[in-house]
Amino acid sequence: MSFSSLELPKYLLKALEAENYAKPYPIQEMAIPAVLAKKDILGIAQTGSGKTASYVLPILVNLDGIETPSDLHVSTLVLVPTRELAIQVADVFTKFADVMPYRCKTMAIYGGVAADSQMYGLRDVSILVATPGRLLDLVESNSVELSAVSTLVLDEADKMLNLGFKEEMDEILSLLPEKRQNLLFSATLSPHIENVRNVLLNDPLVIKIEEKEDDIQLINQTAYSVEDEQKGPLLRYLIREKRMDQVLIFTSTVHSANMVAQKLNQNHIDADAIHGKRTQKDRMAALRDFKKGRLRVLVATDLLSRGIDIQFLPFVINYELPRSPKDFVHRIGRTGRAENPGEALSFISEDAEHHFKVIQKKMKKFVDMIDNEEVSKLITPPSKK
Ligand code: AMP
């Protein structure tokens, strides 16, 4: 199937070609015609499936011919769980809106930065991408009006609920007109999502994109049996030995993210840390530098394991394991995406061995383990005879 058979206008087809979107991904094949026909959708799909474009493109087409708002009313509202995802989704809207023959202003609003600048930018916005808390703040200060929303998107709804946004979501829903199109995307179909689905969706088209085994199979995985004090030397050895120019390292706490980045910098390996305790400005700067290839190592907590798309990331390292096997898959899924081979390396200390077995079982893939003796040899410089 081609994008042109999905009845998208010529200017969008040209933009898709320029973006190297050769043909629609499965979720796009199914969602685009349904969204164009103003149907509700329940999409069970992960980041990486192409779900963003599956709603961005038809929403933009549907806005054609609708009078552009000339005040504080928005017509499309996209709710997302994190600031990073808000920025990423708004960027996709803006990229494609730029080629549209009519004006269609998109804006992202999220917490962690001063509300003032967002407050003043909200005039004449058609598409608003927002995290729930900041949206409610701006509604309260009469900076935005939701009573004319005709399309609502909940992206990564499972994450939004996990982060405790249920009350805020309900409050926002109560401010929207009853008659509207609802598009719900979630990585999993939990009982909570079933509840939201029942309240929100009207005879939806259900699209389930299974995570392809291949996606995981595509990733070269190696695990290293380590003692805690070997992690730092092994990390530096691997970065140098494998000539890693761009590597994302995951830790389980803010403290160890900071420590790992600090230690790498002391060893003249350019690194920065990104986690919930850093300011939004610093997080954005680090992520931008990393994506552009200006920063060699980004150390992150699980804040980044979901939702953030970094194209062609060759290496991911689990310095510490995440608690949930799902998060493990999300983490290593930052590499080996869009048919590019990637490498995921995991450091397994003795107390994490059992947990790693559980993860591998859930993942249905067993990973080659380099034993501790071998690790010791790797990081011990050959003695001078
Ligand atoms: P998403 O799941 O929306 O985060 O998209 C994952 C990645 O796939 C993004 O980098 C998109 O730019 C890319 N992408 C989405 N749709 C297509 C397509 N049809 N062809 C090629 N790349 C795509």
CSV table of C-alpha atoms and ligand atoms in Angstrom, one decimal:
chain,number,residue,atom,x,y,z
A,1,MET,CA,0.0,0.0,0.0
A,2,SER,CA,1.1,3.6,-0.7
A,3,PHE,CA,0.4,6.8,1.0
A,4,SER,CA,-1.4,8.1,-2.2
A,5,SER,CA,-3.9,5.3,-1.9
A,6,LEU,CA,-4.9,6.7,1.6
A,7,GLU,CA,-6.3,9.7,-0.1
A,8,LEU,CA,-4.0,12.2,1.4
A,9,PRO,CA,-3.6,15.5,-0.4
A,10,LYS,CA,-0.7,16.1,-2.8
A,11,TYR,CA,1.2,18.6,-0.6
A,12,LEU,CA,1.3,16.0,2.2
A,13,LEU,CA,2.4,13.3,-0.1
A,14,LYS,CA,5.3,15.5,-1.2
A,15,ALA,CA,6.2,16.2,2.4
A,16,LEU,CA,6.1,12.5,3.2
A,17,GLU,CA,8.5,11.8,0.3
A,18,ALA,CA,10.8,14.5,1.6
A,19,GLU,CA,10.8,12.8,5.0
A,20,ASN,CA,11.6,9.4,3.4
A,21,TYR,CA,8.3,7.9,4.5
A,22,ALA,CA,8.3,5.4,1.6
A,23,LYS,CA,5.1,3.6,2.5
A,24,PRO,CA,2.7,3.7,5.4
A,25,TYR,CA,3.4,1.6,8.5
A,26,PRO,CA,0.6,-0.9,9.4
A,27,ILE,CA,-0.9,1.4,12.1
A,28,GLN,CA,-1.0,4.3,9.5
A,29,GLU,CA,-2.7,2.1,6.9
A,30,MET,CA,-5.5,1.4,9.3
A,31,ALA,CA,-5.8,4.6,11.3
A,32,ILE,CA,-5.5,7.2,8.6
A,33,PRO,CA,-8.7,6.3,6.7
A,34,ALA,CA,-10.6,5.9,10.0
A,35,VAL,CA,-9.5,9.3,11.4
A,36,LEU,CA,-10.3,10.9,8.1
A,37,ALA,CA,-13.8,9.4,8.4
A,38,LYS,CA,-14.0,11.0,11.8
A,39,LYS,CA,-14.2,7.6,13.6
A,40,ASP,CA,-13.0,7.0,17.2
A,41,ILE,CA,-9.9,4.8,17.5
A,42,LEU,CA,-8.3,2.6,20.1
A,43,GLY,CA,-4.7,2.0,19.1
A,44,ILE,CA,-2.7,-0.5,21.1
A,45,ALA,CA,0.8,0.4,19.8
A,46,GLN,CA,4.2,1.2,21.1
A,47,THR,CA,6.4,4.1,20.2
A,48,GLY,CA,8.3,3.2,17.1
A,49,SER,CA,5.2,1.9,15.4
A,50,GLY,CA,4.6,5.2,13.6
A,51,LYS,CA,1.5,6.0,15.7
A,52,THR,CA,2.2,9.8,15.8
A,53,ALA,CA,1.9,10.2,12.1
A,54,SER,CA,-1.1,7.9,12.1
A,55,TYR,CA,-3.1,10.7,13.8
A,56,VAL,CA,-1.1,13.8,12.9
A,57,LEU,CA,-1.6,13.5,9.1
A,58,PRO,CA,-5.4,12.9,9.0
A,59,ILE,CA,-6.0,15.5,11.8
A,60,LEU,CA,-4.3,18.1,9.6
A,61,VAL,CA,-6.4,17.1,6.6
A,62,ASN,CA,-9.6,17.2,8.6
A,63,LEU,CA,-8.8,20.7,9.8
A,64,ASP,CA,-8.7,21.9,6.2
A,65,GLY,CA,-11.8,24.0,5.6
A,66,ILE,CA,-12.5,24.5,9.3
A,67,GLU,CA,-12.4,28.1,10.2
A,68,THR,CA,-9.1,28.9,11.9
A,69,PRO,CA,-9.7,29.9,15.5
A,70,SER,CA,-8.9,33.5,16.0
A,71,ASP,CA,-9.0,33.5,19.8
A,72,LEU,CA,-8.2,31.2,22.7
A,73,HIS,CA,-10.3,28.2,21.4
A,74,VAL,CA,-8.3,25.2,20.3
A,75,SER,CA,-9.8,22.6,17.9
A,76,THR,CA,-7.5,19.6,18.5
A,77,LEU,CA,-6.2,18.7,21.9
A,78,VAL,CA,-3.5,16.0,22.3
A,79,LEU,CA,-2.8,14.9,25.9
A,80,VAL,CA,0.6,13.3,26.6
A,81,PRO,CA,2.3,12.1,29.8
A,82,THR,CA,5.7,13.9,29.6
A,83,ARG,CA,7.2,17.1,28.5
A,84,GLU,CA,9.6,15.4,26.1
A,85,LEU,CA,6.7,13.7,24.3
A,86,ALA,CA,4.7,16.9,24.1
A,87,ILE,CA,7.6,18.6,22.3
A,88,GLN,CA,8.2,15.6,20.0
A,89,VAL,CA,4.5,15.3,19.0
A,90,ALA,CA,4.2,19.1,18.5
A,91,ASP,CA,7.3,19.0,16.2
A,92,VAL,CA,5.6,16.3,14.0
A,93,PHE,CA,2.5,18.5,13.7
A,94,THR,CA,4.5,21.6,12.9
A,95,LYS,CA,6.6,19.8,10.3
A,96,PHE,CA,3.6,18.7,8.3
A,97,ALA,CA,1.5,21.8,9.1
A,98,ASP,CA,4.2,23.8,7.4
A,99,VAL,CA,3.3,22.5,4.0
A,100,MET,CA,-0.4,22.9,4.4
A,101,PRO,CA,-2.1,25.6,2.3
A,102,TYR,CA,-3.7,27.2,5.3
A,103,ARG,CA,-2.4,28.4,8.7
A,104,CYS,CA,-2.5,25.8,11.4
A,105,LYS,CA,-0.7,26.8,14.5
A,106,THR,CA,0.5,24.1,16.9
A,107,MET,CA,1.8,24.6,20.4
A,108,ALA,CA,3.2,22.4,23.1
A,109,ILE,CA,2.6,23.3,26.8
A,110,TYR,CA,4.1,21.4,29.7
A,111,GLY,CA,5.2,22.0,33.3
A,112,GLY,CA,8.7,22.7,34.5
A,113,VAL,CA,9.1,26.0,32.6
A,114,ALA,CA,7.6,29.4,33.4
A,115,ALA,CA,3.9,29.5,32.4
A,116,ASP,CA,4.0,33.1,31.2
A,117,SER,CA,5.6,32.5,27.8
A,118,GLN,CA,3.1,29.7,27.2
A,119,MET,CA,0.3,31.8,28.3
A,120,TYR,CA,1.0,34.5,25.8
A,121,GLY,CA,1.6,32.1,22.9
A,122,LEU,CA,-1.8,30.5,23.1
A,123,ARG,CA,-3.7,32.9,20.9
A,124,ASP,CA,-4.8,31.5,17.5
A,125,VAL,CA,-3.6,28.0,18.3
A,126,SER,CA,-5.4,25.2,16.4
A,127,ILE,CA,-3.6,22.2,17.8
A,128,LEU,CA,-2.6,22.1,21.4
A,129,VAL,CA,-0.3,19.3,22.7
A,130,ALA,CA,-0.3,19.3,26.5
A,131,THR,CA,0.6,17.5,29.7
A,132,PRO,CA,-2.5,17.5,31.9
A,133,GLY,CA,-1.3,19.5,34.9
A,134,ARG,CA,0.0,22.5,33.0
A,135,LEU,CA,-3.1,22.4,30.7
A,136,LEU,CA,-5.4,22.8,33.8
A,137,ASP,CA,-3.2,25.6,35.1
A,138,LEU,CA,-3.6,27.5,31.9
A,139,VAL,CA,-7.4,26.8,31.7
A,140,GLU,CA,-7.7,28.2,35.2
A,141,SER,CA,-5.9,31.4,34.3
A,142,ASN,CA,-8.3,31.7,31.3
A,143,SER,CA,-5.4,31.4,28.9
A,144,VAL,CA,-7.0,28.7,26.8
A,145,GLU,CA,-10.5,27.5,26.0
A,146,LEU,CA,-11.4,23.9,25.5
A,147,SER,CA,-15.1,24.2,24.7
A,148,ALA,CA,-14.6,24.0,20.9
A,149,VAL,CA,-12.3,20.9,20.8
A,150,SER,CA,-13.5,18.6,18.0
A,151,THR,CA,-10.7,16.0,18.3
A,152,LEU,CA,-9.1,14.7,21.4
A,153,VAL,CA,-6.0,12.5,21.3
A,154,LEU,CA,-4.8,10.6,24.4
A,155,ASP,CA,-1.3,9.4,23.6
A,156,GLU,CA,0.5,6.9,25.8
A,157,ALA,CA,-2.7,6.8,27.9
A,158,ASP,CA,-1.4,3.9,30.0
A,159,LYS,CA,1.7,6.0,31.0
A,160,MET,CA,-0.6,8.9,31.8
A,161,LEU,CA,-2.6,6.8,34.2
A,162,ASN,CA,0.5,5.2,35.7
A,163,LEU,CA,1.8,8.7,36.5
A,164,GLY,CA,-1.3,9.4,38.4
A,165,PHE,CA,-3.0,11.8,35.9
A,166,LYS,CA,-6.4,10.2,36.2
A,167,GLU,CA,-8.0,13.0,38.1
A,168,GLU,CA,-6.6,15.7,35.9
A,169,MET,CA,-7.7,13.7,32.8
A,170,ASP,CA,-11.2,13.4,34.1
A,171,GLU,CA,-11.3,17.1,34.9
A,172,ILE,CA,-10.1,18.0,31.4
A,173,LEU,CA,-12.7,15.6,29.8
A,174,SER,CA,-15.4,17.5,31.7
A,175,LEU,CA,-14.4,20.7,30.0
A,176,LEU,CA,-14.7,19.3,26.4
A,177,PRO,CA,-17.8,19.3,24.3
A,178,GLU,CA,-19.6,15.9,24.3
A,179,LYS,CA,-19.6,15.6,20.5
A,180,ARG,CA,-16.1,15.1,19.4
A,181,GLN,CA,-13.7,12.5,17.9
A,182,ASN,CA,-11.6,10.6,20.4
A,183,LEU,CA,-8.4,8.8,19.6
A,184,LEU,CA,-6.8,6.7,22.3
A,185,PHE,CA,-3.3,5.3,22.1
A,186,SER,CA,-1.8,3.0,24.7
A,187,ALA,CA,1.1,0.6,24.7
A,188,THR,CA,-0.9,-1.9,26.7
A,189,LEU,CA,-4.6,-2.8,27.2
A,190,SER,CA,-4.8,-2.7,31.0
A,191,PRO,CA,-8.1,-2.8,33.0
A,192,HIS,CA,-7.6,1.0,33.5
A,193,ILE,CA,-7.4,1.6,29.8
A,194,GLU,CA,-10.5,-0.6,29.3
A,195,ASN,CA,-12.3,1.7,31.7
A,196,VAL,CA,-11.2,4.8,29.8
A,197,ARG,CA,-12.2,3.2,26.6
A,198,ASN,CA,-15.7,2.5,27.8
A,199,VAL,CA,-16.2,6.0,29.0
A,200,LEU,CA,-14.6,7.7,26.1
A,201,LEU,CA,-14.9,5.9,22.9
A,202,ASN,CA,-17.8,5.6,20.6
A,203,ASP,CA,-17.8,2.4,18.6
A,204,PRO,CA,-14.1,2.7,18.0
A,205,LEU,CA,-11.9,1.0,15.4
A,206,VAL,CA,-9.5,-1.1,17.5
A,207,ILE,CA,-6.0,-1.4,16.1
A,208,LYS,CA,-3.6,-3.7,17.8
A,209,ILE,CA,0.0,-3.6,16.6
A,210,GLU,CA,1.8,-6.4,18.2
A,211,GLU,CA,5.4,-5.7,18.9
A,212,LYS,CA,7.2,-7.6,16.3
A,213,GLU,CA,9.5,-10.4,17.6
A,214,ASP,CA,11.9,-9.1,15.0
A,215,ASP,CA,12.3,-5.8,16.6
A,216,ILE,CA,13.8,-7.4,19.6
A,217,GLN,CA,15.6,-10.0,17.6
A,218,LEU,CA,17.2,-7.3,15.5
A,219,ILE,CA,19.0,-6.0,18.6
A,220,ASN,CA,22.3,-7.6,19.4
A,221,GLN,CA,22.3,-8.2,23.1
A,222,THR,CA,25.2,-9.0,25.5
A,223,ALA,CA,25.2,-9.2,29.2
A,224,TYR,CA,28.2,-8.8,31.5
A,225,SER,CA,28.4,-10.4,34.9
A,226,VAL,CA,29.9,-7.6,37.1
A,227,GLU,CA,30.7,-6.6,40.6
A,228,ASP,CA,29.5,-3.1,41.4
A,229,GLU,CA,33.0,-1.6,41.5
A,230,GLN,CA,33.7,-3.1,38.0
A,231,LYS,CA,30.8,-1.2,36.3
A,232,GLY,CA,32.7,2.1,35.9
A,233,PRO,CA,35.9,0.6,34.4
A,234,LEU,CA,33.8,-1.8,32.2
A,235,LEU,CA,31.7,1.1,30.9
A,236,ARG,CA,34.8,3.1,29.9
A,237,TYR,CA,36.4,0.0,28.4
A,238,LEU,CA,33.3,-0.6,26.2
A,239,ILE,CA,32.8,3.0,25.1
A,240,ARG,CA,36.4,3.1,23.9
A,241,GLU,CA,36.7,-0.5,22.6
A,242,LYS,CA,33.5,-0.4,20.7
A,243,ARG,CA,34.2,3.1,19.5
A,244,MET,CA,30.8,4.3,20.7
A,245,ASP,CA,30.1,7.8,19.4
A,246,GLN,CA,26.5,7.9,20.6
A,247,VAL,CA,25.4,5.8,23.5
A,248,LEU,CA,22.4,6.0,25.8
A,249,ILE,CA,23.0,4.6,29.3
A,250,PHE,CA,20.2,3.8,31.7
A,251,THR,CA,20.4,3.9,35.5
A,252,SER,CA,17.7,3.2,38.0
A,253,THR,CA,18.1,6.3,40.2
A,254,VAL,CA,18.8,10.0,39.7
A,255,HIS,CA,21.8,9.7,42.0
A,256,SER,CA,23.5,7.0,39.9
A,257,ALA,CA,22.7,8.9,36.6
A,258,ASN,CA,24.5,11.9,38.0
A,259,MET,CA,27.4,9.8,39.3
A,260,VAL,CA,27.9,7.9,36.0
A,261,ALA,CA,27.9,11.1,34.0
A,262,GLN,CA,30.3,12.8,36.4
A,263,LYS,CA,32.7,9.9,36.4
A,264,LEU,CA,32.7,9.7,32.6
A,265,ASN,CA,33.5,13.4,32.3
A,266,GLN,CA,36.3,13.0,34.8
A,267,ASN,CA,37.7,10.4,32.4
A,268,HIS,CA,37.3,12.8,29.5
A,269,ILE,CA,34.3,11.1,28.0
A,270,ASP,CA,31.7,13.7,27.2
A,271,ALA,CA,28.5,12.9,29.1
A,272,ASP,CA,25.4,14.5,30.5
A,273,ALA,CA,22.6,13.2,32.7
A,274,ILE,CA,18.9,13.6,32.1
A,275,HIS,CA,16.2,12.9,34.8
A,276,GLY,CA,13.2,14.3,36.6
A,277,LYS,CA,15.4,16.4,39.0
A,278,ARG,CA,16.9,18.5,36.2
A,279,THR,CA,15.3,21.6,34.9
A,280,GLN,CA,13.2,21.4,31.8
A,281,LYS,CA,15.7,23.7,30.0
A,282,ASP,CA,18.7,21.5,30.9
A,283,ARG,CA,16.8,18.3,29.9
A,284,MET,CA,15.9,19.8,26.6
A,285,ALA,CA,19.4,21.0,25.9
A,286,ALA,CA,21.0,17.6,26.7
A,287,LEU,CA,18.5,15.7,24.6
A,288,ARG,CA,18.9,18.1,21.7
A,289,ASP,CA,22.7,17.9,21.9
A,290,PHE,CA,22.6,14.1,22.1
A,291,LYS,CA,20.2,13.8,19.1
A,292,LYS,CA,22.3,16.1,17.0
A,293,GLY,CA,25.5,14.1,17.8
A,294,ARG,CA,27.1,16.9,19.8
A,295,LEU,CA,27.0,14.9,23.1
A,296,ARG,CA,28.6,11.4,23.1
A,297,VAL,CA,26.9,9.9,26.2
A,298,LEU,CA,23.5,10.5,27.6
A,299,VAL,CA,22.8,8.9,31.0
A,300,ALA,CA,19.1,8.7,31.8
A,301,THR,CA,16.6,7.3,34.2
A,302,ASP,CA,13.5,5.5,32.9
A,303,LEU,CA,11.9,8.9,32.1
A,304,LEU,CA,13.5,8.4,28.7
A,305,SER,CA,12.8,4.7,28.1
A,306,ARG,CA,9.3,5.5,26.7
A,307,GLY,CA,8.2,7.7,24.0
A,308,ILE,CA,11.3,9.4,22.9
A,309,ASP,CA,12.4,8.7,19.4
A,310,ILE,CA,16.1,8.9,18.7
A,311,GLN,CA,16.8,7.9,15.2
A,312,PHE,CA,19.7,5.5,14.5
A,313,LEU,CA,20.9,5.1,18.0
A,314,PRO,CA,23.5,2.4,17.8
A,315,PHE,CA,24.1,1.6,21.5
A,316,VAL,CA,22.1,1.3,24.7
A,317,ILE,CA,23.6,0.2,28.0
A,318,ASN,CA,21.7,-0.9,31.1
A,319,TYR,CA,24.1,0.2,33.8
A,320,GLU,CA,21.4,-0.9,36.2
A,321,LEU,CA,18.3,-3.0,35.4
A,322,PRO,CA,14.8,-1.5,35.5
A,323,ARG,CA,12.3,-3.0,37.9
A,324,SER,CA,9.8,-4.0,35.2
A,325,PRO,CA,10.7,-6.3,32.3
A,326,LYS,CA,8.5,-4.0,30.1
A,327,ASP,CA,10.8,-1.1,30.8
A,328,PHE,CA,13.7,-3.3,29.8
A,329,VAL,CA,12.2,-3.8,26.4
A,330,HIS,CA,11.4,-0.1,26.1
A,331,ARG,CA,14.9,0.8,27.0
A,332,ILE,CA,16.6,-1.5,24.6
A,333,GLY,CA,14.0,-0.5,22.0
A,334,ARG,CA,15.7,2.8,21.7
A,335,THR,CA,18.2,1.0,19.5
A,336,GLY,CA,17.7,-1.3,16.6
A,337,ARG,CA,14.7,0.7,15.4
A,338,ALA,CA,13.4,1.4,12.0
A,339,GLU,CA,15.4,-1.6,10.7
A,340,ASN,CA,18.7,-0.3,11.9
A,341,PRO,CA,20.8,-2.9,13.7
A,342,GLY,CA,21.6,-1.8,17.3
A,343,GLU,CA,23.5,-3.2,20.3
A,344,ALA,CA,22.2,-3.4,23.9
A,345,LEU,CA,24.6,-4.2,26.7
A,346,SER,CA,23.5,-5.0,30.2
A,347,PHE,CA,25.5,-5.0,33.4
A,348,ILE,CA,24.3,-7.7,35.8
A,349,SER,CA,25.5,-7.6,39.3
A,350,GLU,CA,25.1,-10.7,41.5
A,351,ASP,CA,22.0,-9.4,43.2
A,352,ALA,CA,20.3,-8.7,39.8
A,353,GLU,CA,20.9,-12.1,38.4
A,354,HIS,CA,17.6,-13.6,39.3
A,355,HIS,CA,15.7,-10.5,38.1
A,356,PHE,CA,17.6,-10.7,34.8
A,357,LYS,CA,16.4,-14.3,34.3
A,358,VAL,CA,12.8,-13.1,34.8
A,359,ILE,CA,13.3,-10.3,32.2
A,360,GLN,CA,14.8,-12.7,29.7
A,361,LYS,CA,11.9,-15.1,30.2
A,362,LYS,CA,9.3,-12.4,29.7
A,363,MET,CA,11.2,-11.1,26.6
A,364,LYS,CA,11.4,-14.7,25.2
A,365,LYS,CA,15.0,-14.1,24.4
A,366,PHE,CA,18.1,-15.4,26.2
A,367,VAL,CA,21.1,-13.2,26.2
A,368,ASP,CA,24.8,-14.2,25.9
A,369,MET,CA,26.5,-13.6,29.2
A,370,ILE,CA,30.2,-12.7,29.6
A,371,ASP,CA,31.2,-14.2,32.9
A,372,ASN,CA,33.0,-12.3,35.6
A,373,GLU,CA,36.4,-13.8,35.0
A,374,GLU,CA,36.2,-12.6,31.4
A,375,VAL,CA,35.0,-9.2,32.5
A,376,SER,CA,38.0,-8.9,34.9
A,377,LYS,CA,40.4,-9.7,32.1
A,378,LEU,CA,38.8,-7.1,29.9
A,379,ILE,CA,39.2,-4.3,32.4
A,380,THR,CA,42.6,-5.3,33.8
A,381,PRO,CA,45.4,-3.8,31.7
A,382,PRO,CA,47.9,-6.4,30.6
A,383,SER,CA,50.7,-6.4,33.2
A,384,LYS,CA,54.1,-5.3,31.9
A,385,LYS,CA,56.6,-8.2,31.9
B,1,AMP,P1,6.5,7.0,16.4
B,1,AMP,O1,6.1,5.6,16.7
B,1,AMP,O2,5.3,7.8,15.9
B,1,AMP,O3,7.3,7.7,17.5
B,1,AMP,O4,7.4,6.9,15.1
B,1,AMP,C1,8.7,6.3,15.1
B,1,AMP,C2,9.6,6.7,14.0
B,1,AMP,O5,9.2,6.2,12.7
B,1,AMP,C3,9.7,8.2,13.8
B,1,AMP,O6,11.1,8.6,13.7
B,1,AMP,C4,9.0,8.5,12.5
B,1,AMP,O7,9.6,9.7,11.9
B,1,AMP,C5,9.2,7.3,11.8
B,1,AMP,N1,8.1,7.0,10.8
B,1,AMP,C6,6.8,7.0,11.1
B,1,AMP,N2,6.1,6.6,10.0
B,1,AMP,C7,7.0,6.2,9.0
B,1,AMP,C8,6.9,5.7,7.7
B,1,AMP,N3,5.7,5.5,7.1
B,1,AMP,N4,8.1,5.5,7.0
B,1,AMP,C9,9.3,5.8,7.6
B,1,AMP,N5,9.4,6.2,8.8
B,1,AMP,C10,8.3,6.5,9.6
